[in-house]
PDB file of C-alpha atoms and ligand atoms in Angstrom:
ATOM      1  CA  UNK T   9      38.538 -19.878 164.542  1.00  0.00           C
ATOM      2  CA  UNK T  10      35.152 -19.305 165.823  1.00  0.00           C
ATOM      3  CA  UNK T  11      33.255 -22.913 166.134  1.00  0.00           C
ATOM      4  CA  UNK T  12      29.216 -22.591 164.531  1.00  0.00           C
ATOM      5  CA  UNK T  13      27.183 -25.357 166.634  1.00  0.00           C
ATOM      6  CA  UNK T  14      24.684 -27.065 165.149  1.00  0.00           C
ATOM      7  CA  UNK T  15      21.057 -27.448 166.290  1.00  0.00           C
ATOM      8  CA  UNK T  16      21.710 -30.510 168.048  1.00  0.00           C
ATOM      9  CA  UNK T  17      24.943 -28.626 169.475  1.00  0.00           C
ATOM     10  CA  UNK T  18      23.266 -25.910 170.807  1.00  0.00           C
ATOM     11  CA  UNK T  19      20.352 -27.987 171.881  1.00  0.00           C
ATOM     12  CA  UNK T  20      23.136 -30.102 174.363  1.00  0.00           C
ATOM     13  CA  UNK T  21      24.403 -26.151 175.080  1.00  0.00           C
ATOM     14  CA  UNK T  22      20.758 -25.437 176.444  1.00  0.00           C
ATOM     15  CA  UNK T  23      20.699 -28.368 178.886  1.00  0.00           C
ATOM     16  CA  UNK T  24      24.124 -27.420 180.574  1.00  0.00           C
ATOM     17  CA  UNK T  25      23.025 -23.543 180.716  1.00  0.00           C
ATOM     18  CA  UNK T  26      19.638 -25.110 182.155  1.00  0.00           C
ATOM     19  CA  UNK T  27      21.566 -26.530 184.937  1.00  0.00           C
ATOM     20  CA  UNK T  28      24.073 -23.926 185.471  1.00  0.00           C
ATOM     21  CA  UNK T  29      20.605 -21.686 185.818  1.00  0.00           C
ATOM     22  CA  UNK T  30      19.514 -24.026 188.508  1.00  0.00           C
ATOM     23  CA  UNK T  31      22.692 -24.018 190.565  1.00  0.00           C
ATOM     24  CA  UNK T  32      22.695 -20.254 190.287  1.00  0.00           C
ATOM     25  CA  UNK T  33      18.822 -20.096 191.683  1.00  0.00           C
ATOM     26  CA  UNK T  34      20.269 -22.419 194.404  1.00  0.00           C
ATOM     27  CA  UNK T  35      22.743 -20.004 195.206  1.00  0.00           C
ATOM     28  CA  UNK T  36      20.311 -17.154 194.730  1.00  0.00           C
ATOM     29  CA  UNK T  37      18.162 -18.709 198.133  1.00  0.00           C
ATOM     30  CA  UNK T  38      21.252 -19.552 199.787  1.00  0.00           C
ATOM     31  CA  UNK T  39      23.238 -16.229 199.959  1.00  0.00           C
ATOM     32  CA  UNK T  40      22.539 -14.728 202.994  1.00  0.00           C
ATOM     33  CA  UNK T  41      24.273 -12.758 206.174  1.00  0.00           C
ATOM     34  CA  UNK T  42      26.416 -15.873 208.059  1.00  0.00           C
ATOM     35  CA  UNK T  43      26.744 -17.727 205.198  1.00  0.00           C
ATOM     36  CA  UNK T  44      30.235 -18.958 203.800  1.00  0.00           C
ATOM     37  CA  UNK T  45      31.565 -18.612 199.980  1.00  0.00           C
ATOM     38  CA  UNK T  46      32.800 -22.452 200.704  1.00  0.00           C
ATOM     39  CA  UNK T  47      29.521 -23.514 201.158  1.00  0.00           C
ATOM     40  CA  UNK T  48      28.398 -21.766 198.280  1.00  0.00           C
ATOM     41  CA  UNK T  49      30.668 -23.778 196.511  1.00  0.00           C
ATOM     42  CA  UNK T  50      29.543 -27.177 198.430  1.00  0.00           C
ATOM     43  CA  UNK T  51      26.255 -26.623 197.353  1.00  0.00           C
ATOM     44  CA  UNK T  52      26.479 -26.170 194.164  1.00  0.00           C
ATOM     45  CA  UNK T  53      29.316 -28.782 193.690  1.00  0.00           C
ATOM     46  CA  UNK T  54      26.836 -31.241 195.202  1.00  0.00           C
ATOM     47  CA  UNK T  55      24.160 -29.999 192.757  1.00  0.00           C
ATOM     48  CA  UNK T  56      26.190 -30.417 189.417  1.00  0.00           C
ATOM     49  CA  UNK T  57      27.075 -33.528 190.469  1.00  0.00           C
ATOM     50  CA  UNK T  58      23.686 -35.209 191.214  1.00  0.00           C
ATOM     51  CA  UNK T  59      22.595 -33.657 187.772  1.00  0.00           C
ATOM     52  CA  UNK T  60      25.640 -35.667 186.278  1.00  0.00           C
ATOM     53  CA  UNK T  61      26.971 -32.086 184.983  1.00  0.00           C
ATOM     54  CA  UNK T  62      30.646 -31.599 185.247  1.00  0.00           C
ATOM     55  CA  UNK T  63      31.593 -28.499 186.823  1.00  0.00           C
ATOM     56  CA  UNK T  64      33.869 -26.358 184.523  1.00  0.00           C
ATOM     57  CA  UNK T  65      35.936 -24.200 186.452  1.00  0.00           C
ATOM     58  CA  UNK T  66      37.594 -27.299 189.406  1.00  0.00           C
ATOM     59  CA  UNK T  67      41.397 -28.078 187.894  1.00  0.00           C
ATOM     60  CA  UNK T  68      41.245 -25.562 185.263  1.00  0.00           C
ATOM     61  CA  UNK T  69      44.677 -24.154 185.157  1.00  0.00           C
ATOM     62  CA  UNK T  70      44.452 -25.417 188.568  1.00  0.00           C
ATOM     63  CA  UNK T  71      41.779 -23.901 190.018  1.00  0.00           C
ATOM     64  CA  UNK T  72      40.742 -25.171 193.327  1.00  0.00           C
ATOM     65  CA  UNK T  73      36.929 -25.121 193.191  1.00  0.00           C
ATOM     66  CA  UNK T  74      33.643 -25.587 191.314  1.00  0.00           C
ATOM     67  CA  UNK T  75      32.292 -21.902 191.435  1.00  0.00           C
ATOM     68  CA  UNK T  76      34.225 -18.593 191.762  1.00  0.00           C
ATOM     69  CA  UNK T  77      32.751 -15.944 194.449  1.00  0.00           C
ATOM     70  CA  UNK T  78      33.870 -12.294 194.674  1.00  0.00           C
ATOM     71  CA  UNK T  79      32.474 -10.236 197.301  1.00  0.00           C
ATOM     72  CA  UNK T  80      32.549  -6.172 197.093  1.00  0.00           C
ATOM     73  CA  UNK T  81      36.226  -5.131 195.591  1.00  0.00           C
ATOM     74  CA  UNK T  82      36.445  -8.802 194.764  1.00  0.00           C
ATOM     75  CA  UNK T  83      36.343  -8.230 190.416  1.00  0.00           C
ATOM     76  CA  UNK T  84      36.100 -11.876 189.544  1.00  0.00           C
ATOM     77  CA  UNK T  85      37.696 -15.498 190.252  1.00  0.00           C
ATOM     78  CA  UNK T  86      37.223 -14.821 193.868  1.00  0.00           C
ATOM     79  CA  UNK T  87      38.321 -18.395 195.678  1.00  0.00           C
ATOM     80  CA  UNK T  88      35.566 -20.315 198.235  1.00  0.00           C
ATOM     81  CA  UNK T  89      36.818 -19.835 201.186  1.00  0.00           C
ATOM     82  CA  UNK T  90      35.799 -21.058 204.832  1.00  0.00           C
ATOM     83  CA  UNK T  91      37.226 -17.314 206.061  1.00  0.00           C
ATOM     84  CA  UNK T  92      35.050 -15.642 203.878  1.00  0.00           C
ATOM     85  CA  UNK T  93      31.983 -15.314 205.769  1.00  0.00           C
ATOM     86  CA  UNK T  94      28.503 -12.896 204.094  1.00  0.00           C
ATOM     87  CA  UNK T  95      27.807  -9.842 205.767  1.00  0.00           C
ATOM     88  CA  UNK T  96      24.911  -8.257 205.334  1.00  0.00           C
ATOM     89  CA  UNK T  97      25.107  -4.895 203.017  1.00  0.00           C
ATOM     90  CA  UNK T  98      27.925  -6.599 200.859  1.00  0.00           C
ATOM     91  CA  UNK T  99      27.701  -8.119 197.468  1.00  0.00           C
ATOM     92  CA  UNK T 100      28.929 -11.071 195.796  1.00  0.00           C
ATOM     93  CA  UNK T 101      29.129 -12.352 191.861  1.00  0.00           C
ATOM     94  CA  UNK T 102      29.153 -16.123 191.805  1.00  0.00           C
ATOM     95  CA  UNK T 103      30.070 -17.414 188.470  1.00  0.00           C
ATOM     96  CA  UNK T 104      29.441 -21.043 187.744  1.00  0.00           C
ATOM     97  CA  UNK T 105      30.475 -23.248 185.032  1.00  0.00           C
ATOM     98  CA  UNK T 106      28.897 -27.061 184.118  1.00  0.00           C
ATOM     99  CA  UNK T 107      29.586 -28.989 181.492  1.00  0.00           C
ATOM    100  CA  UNK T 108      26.631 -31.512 180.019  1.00  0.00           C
ATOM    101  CA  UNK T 109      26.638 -34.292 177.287  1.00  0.00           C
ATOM    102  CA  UNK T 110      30.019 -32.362 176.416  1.00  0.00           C
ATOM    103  CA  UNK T 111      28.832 -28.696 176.261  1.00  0.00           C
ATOM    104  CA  UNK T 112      29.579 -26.043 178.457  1.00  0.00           C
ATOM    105  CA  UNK T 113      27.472 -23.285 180.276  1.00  0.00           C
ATOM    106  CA  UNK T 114      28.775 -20.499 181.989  1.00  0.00           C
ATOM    107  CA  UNK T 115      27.051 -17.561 183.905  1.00  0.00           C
ATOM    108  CA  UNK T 116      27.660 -15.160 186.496  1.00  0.00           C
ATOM    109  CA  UNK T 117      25.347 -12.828 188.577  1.00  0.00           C
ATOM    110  CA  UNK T 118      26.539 -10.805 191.632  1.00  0.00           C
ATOM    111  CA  UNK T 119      23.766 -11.410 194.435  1.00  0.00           C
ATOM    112  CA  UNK T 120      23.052  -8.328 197.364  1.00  0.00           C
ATOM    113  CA  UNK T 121      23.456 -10.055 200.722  1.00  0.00           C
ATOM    114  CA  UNK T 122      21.021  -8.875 203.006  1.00  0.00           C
ATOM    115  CA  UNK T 123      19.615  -5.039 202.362  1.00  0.00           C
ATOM    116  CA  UNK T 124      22.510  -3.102 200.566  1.00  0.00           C
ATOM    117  CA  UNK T 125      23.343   0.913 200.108  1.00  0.00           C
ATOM    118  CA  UNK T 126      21.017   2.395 196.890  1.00  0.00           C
ATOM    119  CA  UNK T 127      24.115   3.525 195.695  1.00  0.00           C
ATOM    120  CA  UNK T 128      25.387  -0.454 195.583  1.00  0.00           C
ATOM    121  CA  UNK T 129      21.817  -1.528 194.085  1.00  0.00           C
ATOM    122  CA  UNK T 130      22.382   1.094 191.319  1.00  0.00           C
ATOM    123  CA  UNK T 131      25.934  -0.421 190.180  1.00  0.00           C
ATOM    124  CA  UNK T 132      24.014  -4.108 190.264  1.00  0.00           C
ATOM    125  CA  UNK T 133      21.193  -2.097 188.026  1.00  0.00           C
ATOM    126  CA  UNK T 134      23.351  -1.018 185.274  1.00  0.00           C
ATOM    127  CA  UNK T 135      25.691  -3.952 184.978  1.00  0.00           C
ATOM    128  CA  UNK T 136      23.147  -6.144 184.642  1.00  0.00           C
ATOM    129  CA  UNK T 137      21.236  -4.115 182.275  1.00  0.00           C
ATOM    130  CA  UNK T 138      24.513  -3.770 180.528  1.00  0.00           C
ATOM    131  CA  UNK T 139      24.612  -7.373 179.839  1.00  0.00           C
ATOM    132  CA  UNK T 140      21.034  -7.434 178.837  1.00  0.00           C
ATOM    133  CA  UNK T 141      21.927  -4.301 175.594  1.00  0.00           C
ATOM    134  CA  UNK T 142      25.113  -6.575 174.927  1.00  0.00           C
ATOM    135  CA  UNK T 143      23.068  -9.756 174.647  1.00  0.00           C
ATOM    136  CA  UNK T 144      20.877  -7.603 172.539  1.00  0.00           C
ATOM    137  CA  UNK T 145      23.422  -7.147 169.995  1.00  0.00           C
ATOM    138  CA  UNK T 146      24.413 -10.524 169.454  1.00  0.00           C
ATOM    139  CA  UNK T 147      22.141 -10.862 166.104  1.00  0.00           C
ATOM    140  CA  UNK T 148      23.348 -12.162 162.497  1.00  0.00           C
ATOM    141  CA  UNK T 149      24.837  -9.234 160.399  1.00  0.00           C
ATOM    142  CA  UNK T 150      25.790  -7.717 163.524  1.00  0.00           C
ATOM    143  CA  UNK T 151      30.016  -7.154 164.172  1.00  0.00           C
ATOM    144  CA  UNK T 152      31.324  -8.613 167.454  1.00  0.00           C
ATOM    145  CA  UNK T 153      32.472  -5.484 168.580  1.00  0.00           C
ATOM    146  CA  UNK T 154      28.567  -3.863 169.025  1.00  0.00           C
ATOM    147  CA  UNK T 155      27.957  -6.064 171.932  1.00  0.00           C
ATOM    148  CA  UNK T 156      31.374  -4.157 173.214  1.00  0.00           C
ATOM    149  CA  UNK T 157      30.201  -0.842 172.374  1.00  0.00           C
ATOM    150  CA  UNK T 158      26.569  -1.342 173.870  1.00  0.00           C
ATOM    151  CA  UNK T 159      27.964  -2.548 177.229  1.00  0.00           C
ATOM    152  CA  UNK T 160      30.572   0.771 177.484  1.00  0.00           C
ATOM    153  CA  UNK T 161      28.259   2.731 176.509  1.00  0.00           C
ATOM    154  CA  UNK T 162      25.961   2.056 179.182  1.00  0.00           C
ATOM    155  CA  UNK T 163      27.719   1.776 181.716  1.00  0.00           C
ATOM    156  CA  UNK T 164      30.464   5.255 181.559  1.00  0.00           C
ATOM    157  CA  UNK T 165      26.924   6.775 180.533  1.00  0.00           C
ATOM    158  CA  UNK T 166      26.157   6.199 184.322  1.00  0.00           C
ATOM    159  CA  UNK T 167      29.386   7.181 185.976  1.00  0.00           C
ATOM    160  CA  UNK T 168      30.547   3.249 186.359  1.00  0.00           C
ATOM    161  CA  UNK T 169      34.074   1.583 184.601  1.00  0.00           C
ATOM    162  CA  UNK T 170      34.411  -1.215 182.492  1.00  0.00           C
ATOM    163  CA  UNK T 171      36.800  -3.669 183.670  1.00  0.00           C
ATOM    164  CA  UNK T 172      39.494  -4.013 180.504  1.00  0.00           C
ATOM    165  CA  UNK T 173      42.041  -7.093 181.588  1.00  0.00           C
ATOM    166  CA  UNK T 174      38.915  -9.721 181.184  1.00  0.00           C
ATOM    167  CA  UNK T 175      36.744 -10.113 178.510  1.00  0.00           C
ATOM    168  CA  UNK T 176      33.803 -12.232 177.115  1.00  0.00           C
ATOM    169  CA  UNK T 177      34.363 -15.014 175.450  1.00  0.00           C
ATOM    170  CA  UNK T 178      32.721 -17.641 172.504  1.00  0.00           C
ATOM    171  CA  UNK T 179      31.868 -21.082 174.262  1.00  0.00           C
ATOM    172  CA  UNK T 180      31.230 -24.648 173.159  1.00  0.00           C
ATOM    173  CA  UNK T 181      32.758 -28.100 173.763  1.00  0.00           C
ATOM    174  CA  UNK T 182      35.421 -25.965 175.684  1.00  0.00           C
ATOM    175  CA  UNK T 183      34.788 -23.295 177.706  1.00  0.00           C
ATOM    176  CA  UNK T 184      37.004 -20.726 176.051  1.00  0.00           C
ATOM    177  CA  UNK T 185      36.515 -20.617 172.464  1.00  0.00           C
ATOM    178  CA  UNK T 186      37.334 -17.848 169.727  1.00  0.00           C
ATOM    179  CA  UNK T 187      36.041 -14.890 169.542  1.00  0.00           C
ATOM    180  CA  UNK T 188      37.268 -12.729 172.851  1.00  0.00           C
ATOM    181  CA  UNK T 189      34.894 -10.392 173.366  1.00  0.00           C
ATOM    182  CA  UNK T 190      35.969  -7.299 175.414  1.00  0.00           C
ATOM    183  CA  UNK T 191      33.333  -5.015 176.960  1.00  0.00           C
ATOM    184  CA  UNK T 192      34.164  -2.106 175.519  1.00  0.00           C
ATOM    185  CA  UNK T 193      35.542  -0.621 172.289  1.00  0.00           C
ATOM    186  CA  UNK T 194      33.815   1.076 168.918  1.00  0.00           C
ATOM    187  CA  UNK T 195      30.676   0.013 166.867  1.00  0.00           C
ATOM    188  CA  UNK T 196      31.344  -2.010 163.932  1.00  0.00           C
ATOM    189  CA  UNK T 197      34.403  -4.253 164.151  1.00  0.00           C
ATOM    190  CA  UNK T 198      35.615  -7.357 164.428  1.00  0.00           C
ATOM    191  CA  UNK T 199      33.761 -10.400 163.095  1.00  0.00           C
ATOM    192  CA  UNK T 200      30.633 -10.796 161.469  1.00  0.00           C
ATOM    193  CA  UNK T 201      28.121 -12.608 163.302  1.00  0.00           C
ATOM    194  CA  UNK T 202      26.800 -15.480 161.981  1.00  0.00           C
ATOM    195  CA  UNK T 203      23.862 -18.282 163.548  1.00  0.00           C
ATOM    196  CA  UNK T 204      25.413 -20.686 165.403  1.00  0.00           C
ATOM    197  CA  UNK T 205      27.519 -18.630 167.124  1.00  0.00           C
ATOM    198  CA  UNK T 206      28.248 -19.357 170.717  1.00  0.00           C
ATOM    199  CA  UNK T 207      29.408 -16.556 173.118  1.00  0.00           C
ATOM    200  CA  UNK T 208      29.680 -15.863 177.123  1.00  0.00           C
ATOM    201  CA  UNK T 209      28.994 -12.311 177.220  1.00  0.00           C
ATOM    202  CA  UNK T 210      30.303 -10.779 180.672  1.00  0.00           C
ATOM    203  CA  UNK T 211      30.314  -7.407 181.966  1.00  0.00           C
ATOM    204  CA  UNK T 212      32.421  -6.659 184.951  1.00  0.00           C
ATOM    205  CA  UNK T 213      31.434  -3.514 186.224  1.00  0.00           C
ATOM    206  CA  UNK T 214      33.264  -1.168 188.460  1.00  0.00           C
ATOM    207  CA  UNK T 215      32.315   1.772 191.015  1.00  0.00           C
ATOM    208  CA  UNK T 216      35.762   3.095 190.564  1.00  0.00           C
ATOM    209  CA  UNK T 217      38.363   3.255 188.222  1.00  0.00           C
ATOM    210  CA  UNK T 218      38.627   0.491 185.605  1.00  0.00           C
ATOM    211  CA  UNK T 219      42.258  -0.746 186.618  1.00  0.00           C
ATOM    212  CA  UNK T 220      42.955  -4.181 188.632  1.00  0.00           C
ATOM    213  CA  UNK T 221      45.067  -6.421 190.042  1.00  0.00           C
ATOM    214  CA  UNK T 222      45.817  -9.761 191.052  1.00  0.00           C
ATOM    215  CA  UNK T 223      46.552 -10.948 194.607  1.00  0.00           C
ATOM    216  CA  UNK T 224      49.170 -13.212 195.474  1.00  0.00           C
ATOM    217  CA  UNK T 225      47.065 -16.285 195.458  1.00  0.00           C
ATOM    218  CA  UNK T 226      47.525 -16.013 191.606  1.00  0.00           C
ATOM    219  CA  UNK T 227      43.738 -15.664 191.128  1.00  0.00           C
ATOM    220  CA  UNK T 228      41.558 -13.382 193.254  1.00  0.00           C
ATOM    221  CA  UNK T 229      41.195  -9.891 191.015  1.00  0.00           C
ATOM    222  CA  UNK T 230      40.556  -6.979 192.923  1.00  0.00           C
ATOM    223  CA  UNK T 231      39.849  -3.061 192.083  1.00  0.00           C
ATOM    224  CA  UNK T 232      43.011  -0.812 192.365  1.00  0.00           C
ATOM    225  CA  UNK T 233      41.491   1.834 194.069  1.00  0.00           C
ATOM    226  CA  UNK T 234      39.081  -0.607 196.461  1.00  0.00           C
ATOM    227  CA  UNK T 235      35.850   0.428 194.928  1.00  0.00           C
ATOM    228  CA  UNK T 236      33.290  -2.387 194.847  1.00  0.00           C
ATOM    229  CA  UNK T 237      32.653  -4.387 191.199  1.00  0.00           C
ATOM    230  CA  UNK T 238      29.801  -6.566 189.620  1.00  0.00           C
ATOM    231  CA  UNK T 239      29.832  -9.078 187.056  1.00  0.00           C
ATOM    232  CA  UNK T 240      26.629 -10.559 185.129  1.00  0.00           C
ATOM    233  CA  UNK T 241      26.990 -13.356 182.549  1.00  0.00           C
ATOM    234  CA  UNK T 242      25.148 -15.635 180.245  1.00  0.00           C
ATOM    235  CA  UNK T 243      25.710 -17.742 177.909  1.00  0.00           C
ATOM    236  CA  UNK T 244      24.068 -16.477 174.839  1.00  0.00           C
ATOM    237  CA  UNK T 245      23.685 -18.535 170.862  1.00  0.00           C
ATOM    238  CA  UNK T 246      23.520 -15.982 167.800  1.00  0.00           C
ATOM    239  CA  UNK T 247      20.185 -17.453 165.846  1.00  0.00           C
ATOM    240  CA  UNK T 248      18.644 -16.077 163.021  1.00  0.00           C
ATOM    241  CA  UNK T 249      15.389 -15.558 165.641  1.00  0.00           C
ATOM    242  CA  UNK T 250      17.584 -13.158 167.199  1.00  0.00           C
ATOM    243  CA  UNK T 251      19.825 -13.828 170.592  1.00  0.00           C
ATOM    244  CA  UNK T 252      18.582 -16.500 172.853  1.00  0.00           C
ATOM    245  CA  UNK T 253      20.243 -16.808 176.621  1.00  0.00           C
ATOM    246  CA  UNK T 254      20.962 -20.658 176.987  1.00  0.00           C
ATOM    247  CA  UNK T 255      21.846 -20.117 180.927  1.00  0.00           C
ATOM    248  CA  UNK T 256      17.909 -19.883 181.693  1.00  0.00           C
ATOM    249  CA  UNK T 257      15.536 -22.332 183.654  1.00  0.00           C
TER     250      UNK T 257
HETATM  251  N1  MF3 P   7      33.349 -17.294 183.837  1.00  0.00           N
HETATM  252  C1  MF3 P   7      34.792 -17.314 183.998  1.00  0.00           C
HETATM  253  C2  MF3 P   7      35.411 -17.337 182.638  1.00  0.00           C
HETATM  254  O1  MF3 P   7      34.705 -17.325 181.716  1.00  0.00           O
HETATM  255  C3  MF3 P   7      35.182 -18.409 184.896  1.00  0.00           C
HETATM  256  C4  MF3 P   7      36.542 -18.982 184.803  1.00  0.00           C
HETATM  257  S1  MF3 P   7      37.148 -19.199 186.357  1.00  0.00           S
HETATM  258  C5  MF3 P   7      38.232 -20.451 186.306  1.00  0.00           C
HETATM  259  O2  MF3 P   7      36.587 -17.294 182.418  1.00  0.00           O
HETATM  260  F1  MF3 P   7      38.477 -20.754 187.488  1.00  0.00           F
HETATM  261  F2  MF3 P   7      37.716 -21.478 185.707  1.00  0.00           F
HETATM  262  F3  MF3 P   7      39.281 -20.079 185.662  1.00  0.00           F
HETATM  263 CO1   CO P   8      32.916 -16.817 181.245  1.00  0.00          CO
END
């Protein structure tokens, strides 16, 4: 059952994607050759907390820490790690979760470290603007699955892959809600969308081929073939003014 919020709802929605938005502009200063993805994590841990936000992702299903970071084949729920030290021409999506007054945020964005390859700045490019002609179609009358089609679309129109074993998701008082939303698939289905409508869109973008897998850690997603992913996500509320991003300063 997808969960409408209310004006006050969404309103409580905009002040944890507020602060997830800060914590990612933290990170965006901080990410740099030498740096490690455990201090990432520090940082913004320490951030949520002095904001009195709760961050979403520590003990879910066990997870160990308050923001996931995946560098180059790394797809998504990369874990901070005092090993895992920047170098510069890699790339890293840190995706950060906070909960405020009850509501949650979520958002990713995968940062350059340092000056990378144009062919590496033109996957970042199109996922991101992938995201941005998802968001786009998150409008009343609109079907769920033309936020799918727009992100495919976009991206196998430039050469990239779609990653297919993790989708999108609605958002609320729990992080997961009803609808999934996958990232790619035809025009035109699924539900109707309707104001009030709360939904993480986010793209994960590969170089390669679309398949992944899971490491023995029983989290860290990686690219079959090695090829270096990106993942961009906001959290987004379906108004009758049209889409508005909640994860935003
Ligand atoms: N943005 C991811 C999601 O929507 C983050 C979850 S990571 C986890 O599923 F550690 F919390 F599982
Ligand atoms: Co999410």
């Amino acid at each position: 059952m997808i969960i409408l919020k209310s004006a006050e709802e969404l309103a409580a929605m905009r002040r944890a994607g507020r602060v997830v938005a800060q914590a990612h502009a933290l990170v965006r200063e901080l990410v740099k050759p030498g740096i490690t993805t455990w201090e990432l994590n520090e940082a913004v841990e320490e951030f949520l907390l002095k904001q009195n936000a709760v961050p979403a992702f520590k003990g879910y299903q066990g997870y160990p820490a308050s923001i996931c970071a995946s560098v180059n084949e790394v797809v998504v729920h990369g874990i901070p790690s005092k090993q895992v030290v920047l170098e510069e021409g890699s790339i890293v999506s840190i995706d950060i979760g906070a909960f405020v007054d009850g509501f949650c945020g979520d958002s990713a964005w995968t940062y350059p470290v340092g000056k990378i390859a144009p062919e590496i700045q033109k996957l970042l490019t199109v996922a991101e603007q992938a995201l941005f002609l998802g968001i786009e179609q998150a409008r009343v009358g609109n079907r769920l699955s033309d936020i799918s089609h727009a992100v495919q679309s976009h991206v196998e129109a430039h050469g990239f892959s779609v990653v297919r074993d993790y989708v999108g998701h609605g958002i609320g008082r729990q992080m997961h809600e009803a609808p999934q939303i996958p990232n790619f698939g035809p025009p035109g289905r699924g539900p109707r969308l309707k104001s009030g409508i709360t939904l993480a869109i986010e793209p994960m973008v590969n170089m390669g081929g679309y398949q992944v897998e899971v490491l023995a850690d029983n989290w860290t997603v990686v690219t079959r073939d090695k090829c270096w992913s990106a993942h961009f996500e906001h959290t987004v509320a379906v108004t009758d003014e049209g889409p508005v991003i909640l994860t935003v300063l």
